[in-house]
Coordinates of C-alpha atoms and ligand atoms in Angstrom, one line a residue:
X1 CA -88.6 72.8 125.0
X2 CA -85.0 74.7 123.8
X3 CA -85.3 77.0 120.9
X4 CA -82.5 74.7 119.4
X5 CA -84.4 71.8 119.3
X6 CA -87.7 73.3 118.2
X7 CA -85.0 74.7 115.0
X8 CA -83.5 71.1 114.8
X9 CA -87.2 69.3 114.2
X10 CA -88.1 72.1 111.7
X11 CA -85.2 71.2 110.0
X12 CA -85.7 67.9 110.0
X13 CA -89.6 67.7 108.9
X14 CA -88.3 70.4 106.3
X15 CA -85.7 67.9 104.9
X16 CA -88.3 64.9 104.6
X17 CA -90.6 67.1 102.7
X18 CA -87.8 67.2 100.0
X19 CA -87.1 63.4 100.3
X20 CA -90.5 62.4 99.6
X21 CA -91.8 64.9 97.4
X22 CA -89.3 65.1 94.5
X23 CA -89.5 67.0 91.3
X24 CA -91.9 65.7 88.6
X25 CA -90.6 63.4 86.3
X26 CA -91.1 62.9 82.4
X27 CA -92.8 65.8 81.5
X28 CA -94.4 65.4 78.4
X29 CA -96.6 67.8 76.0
X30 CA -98.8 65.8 73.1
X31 CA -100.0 67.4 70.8
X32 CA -99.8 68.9 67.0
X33 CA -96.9 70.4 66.1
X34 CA -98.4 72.9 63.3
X35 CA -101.6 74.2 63.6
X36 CA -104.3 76.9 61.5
X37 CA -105.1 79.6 62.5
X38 CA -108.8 79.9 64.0
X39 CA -108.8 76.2 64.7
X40 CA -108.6 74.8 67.7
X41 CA -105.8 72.0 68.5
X42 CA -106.1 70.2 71.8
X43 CA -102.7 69.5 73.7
X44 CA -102.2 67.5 76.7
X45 CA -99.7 67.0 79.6
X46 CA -98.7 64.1 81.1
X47 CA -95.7 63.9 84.1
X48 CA -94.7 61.4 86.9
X49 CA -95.4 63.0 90.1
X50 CA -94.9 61.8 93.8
X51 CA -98.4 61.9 94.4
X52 CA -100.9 63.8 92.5
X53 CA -99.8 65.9 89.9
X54 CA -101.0 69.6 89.5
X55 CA -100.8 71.1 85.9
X56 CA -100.6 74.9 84.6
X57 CA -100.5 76.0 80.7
X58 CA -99.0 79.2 79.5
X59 CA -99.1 80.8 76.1
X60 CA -99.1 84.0 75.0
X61 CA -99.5 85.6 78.4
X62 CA -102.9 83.4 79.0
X63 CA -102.8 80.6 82.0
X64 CA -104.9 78.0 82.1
X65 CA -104.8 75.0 84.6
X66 CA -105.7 71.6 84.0
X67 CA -104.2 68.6 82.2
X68 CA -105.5 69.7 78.4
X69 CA -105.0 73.1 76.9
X70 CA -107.1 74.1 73.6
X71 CA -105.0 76.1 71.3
X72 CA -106.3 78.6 68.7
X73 CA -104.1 81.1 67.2
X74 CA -104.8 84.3 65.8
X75 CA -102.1 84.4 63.4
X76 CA -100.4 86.9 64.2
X77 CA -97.5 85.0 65.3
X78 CA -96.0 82.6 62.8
X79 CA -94.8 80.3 65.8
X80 CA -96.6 80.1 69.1
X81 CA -95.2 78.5 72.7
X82 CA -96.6 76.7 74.9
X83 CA -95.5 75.9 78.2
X84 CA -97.2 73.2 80.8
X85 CA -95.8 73.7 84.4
X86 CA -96.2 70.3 86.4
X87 CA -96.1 70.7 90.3
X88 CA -96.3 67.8 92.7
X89 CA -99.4 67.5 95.3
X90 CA -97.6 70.1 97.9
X91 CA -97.1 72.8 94.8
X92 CA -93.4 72.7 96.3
X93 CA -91.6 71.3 93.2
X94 CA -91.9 72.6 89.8
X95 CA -91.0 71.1 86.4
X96 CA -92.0 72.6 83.2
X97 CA -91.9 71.9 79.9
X98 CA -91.9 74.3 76.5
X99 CA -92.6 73.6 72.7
X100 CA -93.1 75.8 70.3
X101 CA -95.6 75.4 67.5
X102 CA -95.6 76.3 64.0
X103 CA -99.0 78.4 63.0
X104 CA -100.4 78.4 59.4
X105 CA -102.1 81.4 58.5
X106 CA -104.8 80.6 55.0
X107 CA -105.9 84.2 55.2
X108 CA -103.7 87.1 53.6
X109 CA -104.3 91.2 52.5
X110 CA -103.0 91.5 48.8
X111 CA -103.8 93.5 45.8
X112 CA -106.8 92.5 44.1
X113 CA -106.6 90.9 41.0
X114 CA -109.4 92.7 39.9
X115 CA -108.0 95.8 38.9
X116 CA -105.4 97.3 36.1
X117 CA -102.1 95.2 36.7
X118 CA -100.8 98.9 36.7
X119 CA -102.1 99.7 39.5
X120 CA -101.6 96.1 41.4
X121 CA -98.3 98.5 43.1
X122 CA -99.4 101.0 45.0
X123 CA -98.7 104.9 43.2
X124 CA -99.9 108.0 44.8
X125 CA -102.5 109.8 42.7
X126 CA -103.7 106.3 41.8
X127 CA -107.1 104.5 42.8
X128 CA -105.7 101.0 44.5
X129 CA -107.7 97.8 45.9
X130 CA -106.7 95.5 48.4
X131 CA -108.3 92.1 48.9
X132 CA -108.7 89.6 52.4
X133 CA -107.8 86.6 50.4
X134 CA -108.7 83.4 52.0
X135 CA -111.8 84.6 53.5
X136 CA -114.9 83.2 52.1
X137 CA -118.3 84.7 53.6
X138 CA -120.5 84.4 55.2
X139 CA -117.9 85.4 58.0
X140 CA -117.4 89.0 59.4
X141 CA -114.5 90.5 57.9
X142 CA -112.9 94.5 59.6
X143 CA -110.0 95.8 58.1
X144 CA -107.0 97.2 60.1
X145 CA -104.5 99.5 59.5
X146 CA -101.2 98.4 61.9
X147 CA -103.9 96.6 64.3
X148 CA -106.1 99.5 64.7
X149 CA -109.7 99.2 63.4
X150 CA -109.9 100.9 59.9
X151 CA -111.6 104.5 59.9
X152 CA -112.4 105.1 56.2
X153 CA -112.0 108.4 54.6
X154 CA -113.9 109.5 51.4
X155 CA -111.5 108.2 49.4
X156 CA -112.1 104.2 50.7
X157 CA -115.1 102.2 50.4
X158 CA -115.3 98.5 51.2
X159 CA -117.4 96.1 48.9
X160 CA -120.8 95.0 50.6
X161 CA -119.2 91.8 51.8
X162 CA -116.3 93.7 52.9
X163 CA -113.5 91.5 51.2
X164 CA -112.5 94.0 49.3
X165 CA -110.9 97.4 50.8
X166 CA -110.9 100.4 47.7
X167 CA -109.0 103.5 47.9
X168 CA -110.0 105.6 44.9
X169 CA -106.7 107.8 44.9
X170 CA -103.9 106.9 47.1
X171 CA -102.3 109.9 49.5
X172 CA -98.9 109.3 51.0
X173 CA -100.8 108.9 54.4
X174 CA -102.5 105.8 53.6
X175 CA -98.7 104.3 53.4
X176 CA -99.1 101.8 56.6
X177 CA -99.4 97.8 57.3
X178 CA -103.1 96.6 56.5
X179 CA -104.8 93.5 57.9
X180 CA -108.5 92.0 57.8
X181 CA -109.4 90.0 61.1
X182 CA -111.8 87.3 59.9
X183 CA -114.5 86.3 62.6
X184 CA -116.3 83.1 61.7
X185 CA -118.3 82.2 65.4
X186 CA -116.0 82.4 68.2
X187 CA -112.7 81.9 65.9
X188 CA -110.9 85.3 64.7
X189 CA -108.4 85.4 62.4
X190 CA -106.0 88.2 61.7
X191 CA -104.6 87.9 58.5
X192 CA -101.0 87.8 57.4
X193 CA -100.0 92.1 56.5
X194 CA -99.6 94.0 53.4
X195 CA -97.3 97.1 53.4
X196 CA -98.5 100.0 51.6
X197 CA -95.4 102.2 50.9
X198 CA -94.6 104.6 48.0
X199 CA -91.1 105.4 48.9
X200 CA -89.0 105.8 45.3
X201 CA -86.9 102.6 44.7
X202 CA -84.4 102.6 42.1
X203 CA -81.7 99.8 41.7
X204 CA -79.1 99.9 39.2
X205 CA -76.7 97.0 38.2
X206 CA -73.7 97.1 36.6
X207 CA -71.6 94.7 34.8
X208 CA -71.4 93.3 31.3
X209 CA -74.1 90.4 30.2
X210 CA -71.4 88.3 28.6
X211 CA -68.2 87.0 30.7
X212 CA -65.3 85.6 29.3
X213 CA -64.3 81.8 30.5
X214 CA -61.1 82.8 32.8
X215 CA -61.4 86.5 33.2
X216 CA -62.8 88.0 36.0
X217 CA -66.1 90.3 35.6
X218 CA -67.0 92.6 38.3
X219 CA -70.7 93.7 38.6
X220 CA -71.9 96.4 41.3
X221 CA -75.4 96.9 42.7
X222 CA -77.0 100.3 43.9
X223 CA -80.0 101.6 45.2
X224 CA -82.0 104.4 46.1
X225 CA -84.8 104.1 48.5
X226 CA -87.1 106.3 50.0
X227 CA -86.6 104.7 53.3
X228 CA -83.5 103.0 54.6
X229 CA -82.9 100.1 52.8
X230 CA -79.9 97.8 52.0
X231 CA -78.7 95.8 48.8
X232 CA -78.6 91.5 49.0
X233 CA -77.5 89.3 45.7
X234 CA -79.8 86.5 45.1
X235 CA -78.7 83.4 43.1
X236 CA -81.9 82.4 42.0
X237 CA -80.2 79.9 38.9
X238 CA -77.4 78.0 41.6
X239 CA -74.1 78.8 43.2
X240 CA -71.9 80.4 39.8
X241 CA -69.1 77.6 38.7
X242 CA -65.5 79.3 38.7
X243 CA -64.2 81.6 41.2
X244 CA -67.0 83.4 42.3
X245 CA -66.7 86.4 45.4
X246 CA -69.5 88.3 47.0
X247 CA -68.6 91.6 48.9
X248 CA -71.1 93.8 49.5
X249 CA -72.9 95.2 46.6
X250 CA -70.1 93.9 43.8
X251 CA -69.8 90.2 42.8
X252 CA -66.6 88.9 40.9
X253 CA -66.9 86.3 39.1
X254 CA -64.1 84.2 36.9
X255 CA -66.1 81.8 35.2
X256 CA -65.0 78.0 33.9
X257 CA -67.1 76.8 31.8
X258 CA -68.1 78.0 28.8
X259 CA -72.0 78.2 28.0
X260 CA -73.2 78.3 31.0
X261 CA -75.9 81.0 31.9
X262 CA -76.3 82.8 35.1
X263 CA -78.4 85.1 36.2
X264 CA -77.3 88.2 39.1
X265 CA -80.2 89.2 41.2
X266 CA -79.7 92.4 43.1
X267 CA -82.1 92.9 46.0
X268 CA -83.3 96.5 47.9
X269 CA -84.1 95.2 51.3
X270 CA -86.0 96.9 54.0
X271 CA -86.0 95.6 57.3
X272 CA -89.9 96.4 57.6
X273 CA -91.6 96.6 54.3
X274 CA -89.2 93.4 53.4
X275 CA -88.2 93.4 49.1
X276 CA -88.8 97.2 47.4
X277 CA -87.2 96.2 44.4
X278 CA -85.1 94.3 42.3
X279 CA -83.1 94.2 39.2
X280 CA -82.0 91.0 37.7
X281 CA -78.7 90.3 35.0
X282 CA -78.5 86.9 32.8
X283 CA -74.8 87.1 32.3
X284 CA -73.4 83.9 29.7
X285 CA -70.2 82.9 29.4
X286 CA -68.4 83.4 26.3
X287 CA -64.9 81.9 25.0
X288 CA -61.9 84.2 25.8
X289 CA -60.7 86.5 23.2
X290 CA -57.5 86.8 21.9
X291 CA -55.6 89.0 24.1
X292 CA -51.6 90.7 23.4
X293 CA -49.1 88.8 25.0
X294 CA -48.5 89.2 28.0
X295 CA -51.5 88.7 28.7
X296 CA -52.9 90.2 32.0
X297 CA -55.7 87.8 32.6
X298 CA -55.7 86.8 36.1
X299 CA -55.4 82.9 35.8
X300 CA -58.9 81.1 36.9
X301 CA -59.0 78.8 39.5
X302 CA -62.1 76.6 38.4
X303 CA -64.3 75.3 41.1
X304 CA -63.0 78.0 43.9
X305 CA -66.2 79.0 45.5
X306 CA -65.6 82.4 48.1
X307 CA -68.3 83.8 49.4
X308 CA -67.5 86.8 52.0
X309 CA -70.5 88.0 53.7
X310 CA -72.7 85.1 55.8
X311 CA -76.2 87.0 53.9
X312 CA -75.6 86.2 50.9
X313 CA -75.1 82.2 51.6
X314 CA -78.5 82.6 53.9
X315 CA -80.4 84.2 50.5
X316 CA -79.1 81.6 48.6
X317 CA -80.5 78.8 50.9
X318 CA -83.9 80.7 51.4
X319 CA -84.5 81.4 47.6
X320 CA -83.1 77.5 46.6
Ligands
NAG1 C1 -116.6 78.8 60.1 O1 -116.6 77.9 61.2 C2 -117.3 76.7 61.0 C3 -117.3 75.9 62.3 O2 -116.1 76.1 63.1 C4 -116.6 75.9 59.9 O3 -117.2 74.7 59.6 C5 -116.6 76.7 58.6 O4 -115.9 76.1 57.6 C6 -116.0 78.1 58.9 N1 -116.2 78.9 57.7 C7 -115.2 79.6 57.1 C8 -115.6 80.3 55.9 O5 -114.1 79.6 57.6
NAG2 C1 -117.9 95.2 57.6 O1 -117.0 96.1 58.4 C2 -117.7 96.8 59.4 C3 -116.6 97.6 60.1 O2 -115.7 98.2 59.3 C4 -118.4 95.9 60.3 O3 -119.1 96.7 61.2 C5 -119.4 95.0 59.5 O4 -120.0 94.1 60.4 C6 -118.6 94.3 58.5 N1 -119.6 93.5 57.7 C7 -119.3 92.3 57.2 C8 -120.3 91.6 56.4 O5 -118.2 91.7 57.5

């Protein structure tokens, strides 16, 4: 037999292979598309496959074969995916399909409630607790600091039940992100963080608290931080009516109606430790006073609505 047509049947049983064994069809995950954390929430595959079809799960780095795939997620991730990976019978032809799914977490670390409201914000020199909220015993609850296990010092102690985490005066080194991991049988939990952070925070607004219907008022945010942090606007009370700009830290703002109130929200942002602070203005709007003529009012445009910066729409829409 030639070399050439030993080359020319492989080719040819090579090409058939492809013919008959196509990719999988209709790849399909069912399944819920939100689920809680520590409880398990079957999901299943289905596909058309020349043949018989071969499945394969993958989710946060774990593989699993087979047609069903048990989720239960830790909460550390607010959204989890989840890939099934359908081959035919000859594992030649792969087809996979992803969704992501939307994980609620019940359990949370926040300041207890049982405490001084003074010292529900962490101060240093101060004695601070910090509670595993959504836990009810009897489960096992360890504390963590970032998502190390918890070594306590003499100024912590935890309550015999461990929900609550005590720090009888705060140092600047127990500034950190603190979890509690709930273990109820085989289901853990870890619980959404809490930022301990003593950085000094001071915002400052200017700008008057009364605006006159077609002048423009200017107000200006500031802040100082301990750690980097950045200034946002929030319009907690709607979008301002009149001609209304956002630049940055200053806001302008020609009103057009009289008696309407509004209230400027100035945010210090950190990308990490999320809202340090915030100041708030309720600014009315008052009827123009008579000015000399000519007058050097700047003539209002009602119902002109610019907004430079994309953030500041985003706020808006996340605090609505
Ligand atoms: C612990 O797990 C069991 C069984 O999964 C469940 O019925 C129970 O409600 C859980 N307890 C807590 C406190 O989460
Ligand atoms: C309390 O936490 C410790 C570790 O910090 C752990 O060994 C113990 O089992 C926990 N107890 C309860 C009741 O959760």
């Amino acid at each position: 037999m030639s070399l050439a047509y030993i080359n020319l049947l492989l080719a040819v049983t090579g090409l058939l292979q492809v013919v008959i064994a196509g990719k999988p069809q209709k790849v399909k995950i069912s399944g819920p598309e939100e689920v809680v954390a520590g409880v398990d929430a079957l999901y299943e595959c289905s596909a058309l496959c020349t043949g018989l079809c071969h499945y394969s799960w993958l989710s946060e780095g774990r593989t699993v074969d087979g047609r069903t795939f048990t989720l239960t997620a830790d909460g550390v991730n607010t959204v989890v995916s989840l890939a099934c990976t359908v081959s035919d019978e000859e594992r030649k032809n792969f087809e996979s399909k992803v969704i992501s799914v939307t994980v609620i977490n019940p359990i949370s670390v926040r300041p207890s409630k049982d405490q001084p409201v003074l010292n529900r914000e962490p101060k240093v020199g101060r004695s601070f607790k910090l509670t595993c909220d959504g836990a009810t015993p009897p489960v096992t609850i360890i504390w963590l600091k970032g998502f190390e296990l918890i070594t306590l010092n003499s100024r912590m102690s935890l309550s015999p039940d461990n929900t609550t985490l005590s720090f009888s005066s705060l140092e600047a080194k127990d500034s950190g992100e603190y979890r509690c991991k709930v273990l109820n049988g085989s289901a853990a939990v870890i619980s959404k963080d809490y930022w301990i952070y003593f950085g000094f925070v001071q915002v400052g607004l200017t700008g008057p608290r009364s605006a006159e219907v077609g002048f423009e008022t200017e107000y200006t945010c500031s802040a100082e931080c301990g750690v980097d942090c950045t200034v946002q606007w929030a319009l907690r009370t709607g979008f301002p009516k009149g001609r209304f700009i956002a630049d940055g830290p200053k806001i302008r703002w020609t009103p057009s109606e009289l008696g309407q109130t509004q209230i400027f929200t100035c945010l210090a942002l950190n990308p990490v430790a999320g809202k340090l602070g915030e100041v708030s203005v309720p600014v009315t709007v008052i009827e123009a006073r008579p000015r000399p003529r000519p007058s050097n009012a700047i003539s209002a445009r009602p119902s002109v609505a610019m907004v430079i910066g994309a953030t500041l729409l985003m706020l808006v829409c996340a605090l609505a």
